GROMACS .gro file of C-alpha atoms in nm:
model
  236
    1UNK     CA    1   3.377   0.667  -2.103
    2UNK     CA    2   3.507   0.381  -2.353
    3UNK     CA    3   3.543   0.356  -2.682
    4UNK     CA    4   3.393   0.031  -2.782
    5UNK     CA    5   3.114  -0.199  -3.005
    6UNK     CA    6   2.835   0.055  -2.961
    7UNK     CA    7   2.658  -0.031  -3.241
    8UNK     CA    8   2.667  -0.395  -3.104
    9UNK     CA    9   2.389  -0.366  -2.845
   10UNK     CA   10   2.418  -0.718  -2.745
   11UNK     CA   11   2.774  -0.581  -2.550
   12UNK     CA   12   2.797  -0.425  -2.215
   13UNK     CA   13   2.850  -0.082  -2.181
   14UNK     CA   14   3.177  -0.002  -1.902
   15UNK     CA   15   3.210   0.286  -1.815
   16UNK     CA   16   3.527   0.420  -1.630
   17UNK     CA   17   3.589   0.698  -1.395
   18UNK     CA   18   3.441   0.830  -1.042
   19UNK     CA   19   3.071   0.850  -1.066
   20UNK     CA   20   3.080   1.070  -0.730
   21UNK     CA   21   3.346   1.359  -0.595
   22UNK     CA   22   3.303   1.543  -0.256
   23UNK     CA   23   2.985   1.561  -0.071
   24UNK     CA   24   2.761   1.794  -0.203
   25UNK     CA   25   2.651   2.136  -0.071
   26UNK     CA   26   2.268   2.141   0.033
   27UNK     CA   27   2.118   2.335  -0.252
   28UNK     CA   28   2.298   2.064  -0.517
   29UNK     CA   29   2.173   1.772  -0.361
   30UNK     CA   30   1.814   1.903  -0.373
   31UNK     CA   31   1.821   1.984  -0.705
   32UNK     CA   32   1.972   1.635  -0.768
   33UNK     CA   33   1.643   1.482  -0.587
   34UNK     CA   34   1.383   1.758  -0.686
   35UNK     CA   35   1.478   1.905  -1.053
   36UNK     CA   36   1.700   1.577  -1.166
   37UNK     CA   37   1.382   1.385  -1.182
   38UNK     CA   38   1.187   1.653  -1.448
   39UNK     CA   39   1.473   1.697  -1.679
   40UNK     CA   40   1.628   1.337  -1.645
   41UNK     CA   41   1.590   1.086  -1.930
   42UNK     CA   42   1.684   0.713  -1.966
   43UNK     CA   43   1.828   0.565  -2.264
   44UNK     CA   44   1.611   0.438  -2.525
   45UNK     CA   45   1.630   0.059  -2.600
   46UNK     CA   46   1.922  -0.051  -2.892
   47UNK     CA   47   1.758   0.030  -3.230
   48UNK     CA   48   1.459   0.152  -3.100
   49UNK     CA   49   1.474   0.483  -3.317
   50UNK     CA   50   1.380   0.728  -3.074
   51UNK     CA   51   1.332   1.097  -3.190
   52UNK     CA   52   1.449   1.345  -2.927
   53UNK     CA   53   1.226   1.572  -3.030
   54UNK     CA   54   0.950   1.444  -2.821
   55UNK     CA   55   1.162   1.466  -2.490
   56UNK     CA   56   1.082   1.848  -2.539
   57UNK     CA   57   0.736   1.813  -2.451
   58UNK     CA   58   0.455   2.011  -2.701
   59UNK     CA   59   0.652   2.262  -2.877
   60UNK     CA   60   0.877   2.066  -3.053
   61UNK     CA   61   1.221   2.246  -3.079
   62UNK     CA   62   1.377   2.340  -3.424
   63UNK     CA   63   1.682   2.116  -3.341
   64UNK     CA   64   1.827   1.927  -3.120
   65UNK     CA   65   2.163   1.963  -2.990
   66UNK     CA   66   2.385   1.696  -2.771
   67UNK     CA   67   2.711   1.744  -2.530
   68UNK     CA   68   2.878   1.442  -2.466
   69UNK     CA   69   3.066   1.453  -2.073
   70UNK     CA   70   2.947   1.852  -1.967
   71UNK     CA   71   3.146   1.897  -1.718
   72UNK     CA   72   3.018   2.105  -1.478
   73UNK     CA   73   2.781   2.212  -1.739
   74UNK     CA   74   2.860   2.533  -1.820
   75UNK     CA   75   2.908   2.541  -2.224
   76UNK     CA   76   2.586   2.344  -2.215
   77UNK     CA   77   2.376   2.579  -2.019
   78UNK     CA   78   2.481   2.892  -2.196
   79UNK     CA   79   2.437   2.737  -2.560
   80UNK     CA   80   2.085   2.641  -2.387
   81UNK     CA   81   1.995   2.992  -2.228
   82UNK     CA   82   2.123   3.144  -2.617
   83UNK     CA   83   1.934   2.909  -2.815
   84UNK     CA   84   1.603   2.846  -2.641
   85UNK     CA   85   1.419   2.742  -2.966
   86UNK     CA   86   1.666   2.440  -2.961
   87UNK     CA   87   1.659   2.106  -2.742
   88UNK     CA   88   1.972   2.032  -2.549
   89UNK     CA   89   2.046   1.694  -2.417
   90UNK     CA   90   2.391   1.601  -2.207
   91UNK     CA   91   2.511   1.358  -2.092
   92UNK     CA   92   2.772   1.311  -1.778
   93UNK     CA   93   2.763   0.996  -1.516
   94UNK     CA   94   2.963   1.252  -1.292
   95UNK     CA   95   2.631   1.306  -1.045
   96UNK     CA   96   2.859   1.622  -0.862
   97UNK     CA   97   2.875   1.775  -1.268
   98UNK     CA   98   2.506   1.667  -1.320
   99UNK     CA   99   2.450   1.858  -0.974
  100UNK     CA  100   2.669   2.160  -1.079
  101UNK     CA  101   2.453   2.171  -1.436
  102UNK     CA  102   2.130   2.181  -1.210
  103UNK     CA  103   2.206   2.461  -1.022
  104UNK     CA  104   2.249   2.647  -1.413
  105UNK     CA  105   1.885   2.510  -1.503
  106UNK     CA  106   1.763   2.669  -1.211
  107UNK     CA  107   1.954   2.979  -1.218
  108UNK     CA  108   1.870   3.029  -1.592
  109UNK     CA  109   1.493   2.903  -1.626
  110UNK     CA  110   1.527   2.653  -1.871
  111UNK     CA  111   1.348   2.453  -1.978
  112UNK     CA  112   1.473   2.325  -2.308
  113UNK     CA  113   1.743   2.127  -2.167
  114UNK     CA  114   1.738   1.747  -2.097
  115UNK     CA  115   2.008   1.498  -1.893
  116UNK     CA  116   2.116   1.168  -1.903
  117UNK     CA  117   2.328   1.103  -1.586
  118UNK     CA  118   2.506   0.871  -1.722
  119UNK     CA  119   2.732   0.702  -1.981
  120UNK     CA  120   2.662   0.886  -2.351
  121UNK     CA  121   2.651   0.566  -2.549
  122UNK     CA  122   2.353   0.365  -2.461
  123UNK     CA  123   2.196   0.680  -2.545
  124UNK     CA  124   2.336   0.675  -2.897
  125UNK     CA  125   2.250   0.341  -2.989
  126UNK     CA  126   1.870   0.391  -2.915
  127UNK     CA  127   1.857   0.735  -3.128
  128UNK     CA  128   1.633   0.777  -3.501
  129UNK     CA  129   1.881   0.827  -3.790
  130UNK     CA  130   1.903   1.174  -3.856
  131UNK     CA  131   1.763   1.353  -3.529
  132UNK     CA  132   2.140   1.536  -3.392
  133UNK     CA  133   2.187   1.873  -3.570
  134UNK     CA  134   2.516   1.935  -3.343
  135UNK     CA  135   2.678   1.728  -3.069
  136UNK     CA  136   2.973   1.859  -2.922
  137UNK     CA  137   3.288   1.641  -2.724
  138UNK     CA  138   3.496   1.884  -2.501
  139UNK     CA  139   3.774   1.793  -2.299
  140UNK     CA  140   3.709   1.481  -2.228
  141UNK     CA  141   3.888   1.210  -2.027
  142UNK     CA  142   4.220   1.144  -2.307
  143UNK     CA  143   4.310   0.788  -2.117
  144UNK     CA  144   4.724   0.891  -2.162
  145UNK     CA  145   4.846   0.549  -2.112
  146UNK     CA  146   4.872   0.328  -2.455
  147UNK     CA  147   4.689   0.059  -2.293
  148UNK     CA  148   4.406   0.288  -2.227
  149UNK     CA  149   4.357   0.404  -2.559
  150UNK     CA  150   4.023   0.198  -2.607
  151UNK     CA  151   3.826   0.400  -2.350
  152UNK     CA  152   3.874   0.727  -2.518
  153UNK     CA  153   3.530   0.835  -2.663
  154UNK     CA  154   3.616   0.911  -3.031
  155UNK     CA  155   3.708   0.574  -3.207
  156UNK     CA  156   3.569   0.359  -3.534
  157UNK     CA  157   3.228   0.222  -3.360
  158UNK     CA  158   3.089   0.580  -3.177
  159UNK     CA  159   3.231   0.757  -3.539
  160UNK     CA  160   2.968   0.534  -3.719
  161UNK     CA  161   2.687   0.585  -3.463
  162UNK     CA  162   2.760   0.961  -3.449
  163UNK     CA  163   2.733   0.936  -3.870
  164UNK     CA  164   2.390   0.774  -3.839
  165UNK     CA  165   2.237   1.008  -3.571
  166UNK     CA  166   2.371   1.292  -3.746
  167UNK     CA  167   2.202   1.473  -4.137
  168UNK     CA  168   2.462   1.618  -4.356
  169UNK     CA  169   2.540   1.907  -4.266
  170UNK     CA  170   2.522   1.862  -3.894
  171UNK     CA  171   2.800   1.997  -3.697
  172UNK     CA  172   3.084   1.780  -3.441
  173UNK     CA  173   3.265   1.982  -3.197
  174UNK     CA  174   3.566   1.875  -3.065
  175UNK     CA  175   3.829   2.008  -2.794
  176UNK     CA  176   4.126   1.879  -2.560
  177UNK     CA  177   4.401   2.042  -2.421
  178UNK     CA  178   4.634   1.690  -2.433
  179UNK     CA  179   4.828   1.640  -2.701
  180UNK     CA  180   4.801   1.250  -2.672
  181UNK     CA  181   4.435   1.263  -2.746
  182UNK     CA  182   4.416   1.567  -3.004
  183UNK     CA  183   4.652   1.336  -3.212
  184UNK     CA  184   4.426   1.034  -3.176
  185UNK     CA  185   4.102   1.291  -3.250
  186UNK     CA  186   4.276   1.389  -3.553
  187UNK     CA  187   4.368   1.059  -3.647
  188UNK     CA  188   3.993   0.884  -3.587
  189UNK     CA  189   3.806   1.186  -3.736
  190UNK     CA  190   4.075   1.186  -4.075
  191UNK     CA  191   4.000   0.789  -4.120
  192UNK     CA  192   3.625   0.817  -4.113
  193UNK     CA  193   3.481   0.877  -4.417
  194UNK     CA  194   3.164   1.036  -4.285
  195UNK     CA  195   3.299   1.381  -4.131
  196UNK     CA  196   3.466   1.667  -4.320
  197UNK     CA  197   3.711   1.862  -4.113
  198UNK     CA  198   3.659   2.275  -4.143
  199UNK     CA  199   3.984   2.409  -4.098
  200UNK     CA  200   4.110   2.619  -4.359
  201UNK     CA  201   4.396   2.805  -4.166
  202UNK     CA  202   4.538   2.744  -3.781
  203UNK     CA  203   4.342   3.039  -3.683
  204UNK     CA  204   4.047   2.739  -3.684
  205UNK     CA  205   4.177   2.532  -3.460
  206UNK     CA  206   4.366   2.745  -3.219
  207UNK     CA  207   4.132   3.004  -3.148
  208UNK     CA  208   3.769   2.920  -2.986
  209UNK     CA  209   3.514   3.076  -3.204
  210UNK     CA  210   3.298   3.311  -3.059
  211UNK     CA  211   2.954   3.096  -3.052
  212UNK     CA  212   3.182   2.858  -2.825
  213UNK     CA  213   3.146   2.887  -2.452
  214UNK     CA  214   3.400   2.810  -2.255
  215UNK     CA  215   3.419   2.564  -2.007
  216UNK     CA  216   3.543   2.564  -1.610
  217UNK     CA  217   3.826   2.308  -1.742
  218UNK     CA  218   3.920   2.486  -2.029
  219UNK     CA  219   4.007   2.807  -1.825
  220UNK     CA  220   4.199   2.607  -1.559
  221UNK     CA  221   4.391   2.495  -1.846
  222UNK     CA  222   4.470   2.799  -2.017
  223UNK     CA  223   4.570   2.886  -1.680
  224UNK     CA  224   4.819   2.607  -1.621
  225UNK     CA  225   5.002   2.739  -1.985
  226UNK     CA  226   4.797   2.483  -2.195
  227UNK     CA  227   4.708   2.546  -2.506
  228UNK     CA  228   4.364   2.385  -2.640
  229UNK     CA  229   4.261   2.282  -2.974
  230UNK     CA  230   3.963   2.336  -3.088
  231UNK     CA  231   3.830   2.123  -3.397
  232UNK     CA  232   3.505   2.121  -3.604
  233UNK     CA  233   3.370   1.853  -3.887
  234UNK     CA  234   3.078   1.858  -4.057
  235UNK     CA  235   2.866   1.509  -4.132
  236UNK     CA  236   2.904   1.493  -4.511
   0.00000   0.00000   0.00000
């Protein structure tokens, strides 16, 4: 995904980045065709003020919670199958991850999760002030290359419509294993004015708290002799 004018809704969105991988085994591309289409969601129009809420159906959850690029979904689908009183949306325009996070949804019976298949900030930009209790941005793509630097996620323009979707209070969880983009996160998150970093000690950053699932990238990582980082702000 890029970094760019989010809050400009007037601008194309470009996203960057495979949209498909390998072929997909049978039972994934079923689920893509049969269970894609009850949990799927489309972005709300620039502005519009959509609550989330109501993507939940009747029972209206007690929060709503949002994963930016899931991966092959699993941190999403075990915060989901822990915290079924909560709405989970994610969003991923990787169909083989959105496949992959079916298969959990199926696996796991729930039914409090909801999927955008796509890029994350279209999605943003249609959202009611005040309607994200936690959104979480984990390993995503860090763009290495100095010319690149404008497509990572974190930057001024998704800072400010994170801020507006999120109450004080709510929760931003961050994590990369590449030094080139923990630098930048650090750098972005310390010049906005709206988030608070937690860290009181390096024990905060370097170890993953328990309420944290990991992720299929995060252990490949760990495996390679990478060390993550694992940062947390709060929306003042």
């Amino acid at each position: 995904m890029t970094e760019d004018t989010a809050a400009d809704p007037a601008r194309r969105y470009q996203l960057y980045g495979r949209r498909r991988g390998r072929p997909l085994r049978r039972r994934r591309a079923h689920l893509l065709e049969t269970l894609l289409p009850t949990v799927e969601i489309a972005p709300p129009p620039p502005g519009s003020g959509t609550d989330p809420a109501a993507w939940f159906g009747d029972v209206r959850p007690r929060a709503v919670w949002l994963e930016v690029g899931f991966g092959g979904g699993e941190h999403l689908a075990t915060q989901a199958a822990r915290h079924r009183d909560i709405g989970f949306i994610g969003c991923e325009p990787f169909l083989n991850g959105v496949a992959s996070l079916m298969t959990l949804i199926e696996d796991l019976a729930l039914t409090n999760v909801r999927v955008l298949p796509d890029d994350a900030r279209p999605l943003l930009a249609g959202l009611a002030d005040r309607t994200i209790d936690r959104c979480f941005v984990l390993f995503s793509d860090p763009w290495p290359k100095a010319r690149h630097a404008e497509r990572r996620f974190i930057g001024p323009s998704t800072l400010d419509q994170l801020a507006r979707i999120m109450p004080p209070g709510a929760e931003l969880r961050l994590a990369s294993d590449d030094p080139t983009l923990i630098r930048w996160t650090v750098e972005q998150m310390t010049r906005h004015p709206a988030f608070a970093w937690t860290a009181t000690c390096a024990a905060d950053w370097r170890v993953r708290p328990d309420d944290w699932p990991p992720t299929r990238y995060e252990e490949k990582a760990i495996a390679a002799g990478r060390r993550p980082v694992y940062l947390r702000y709060v929306r003042r």
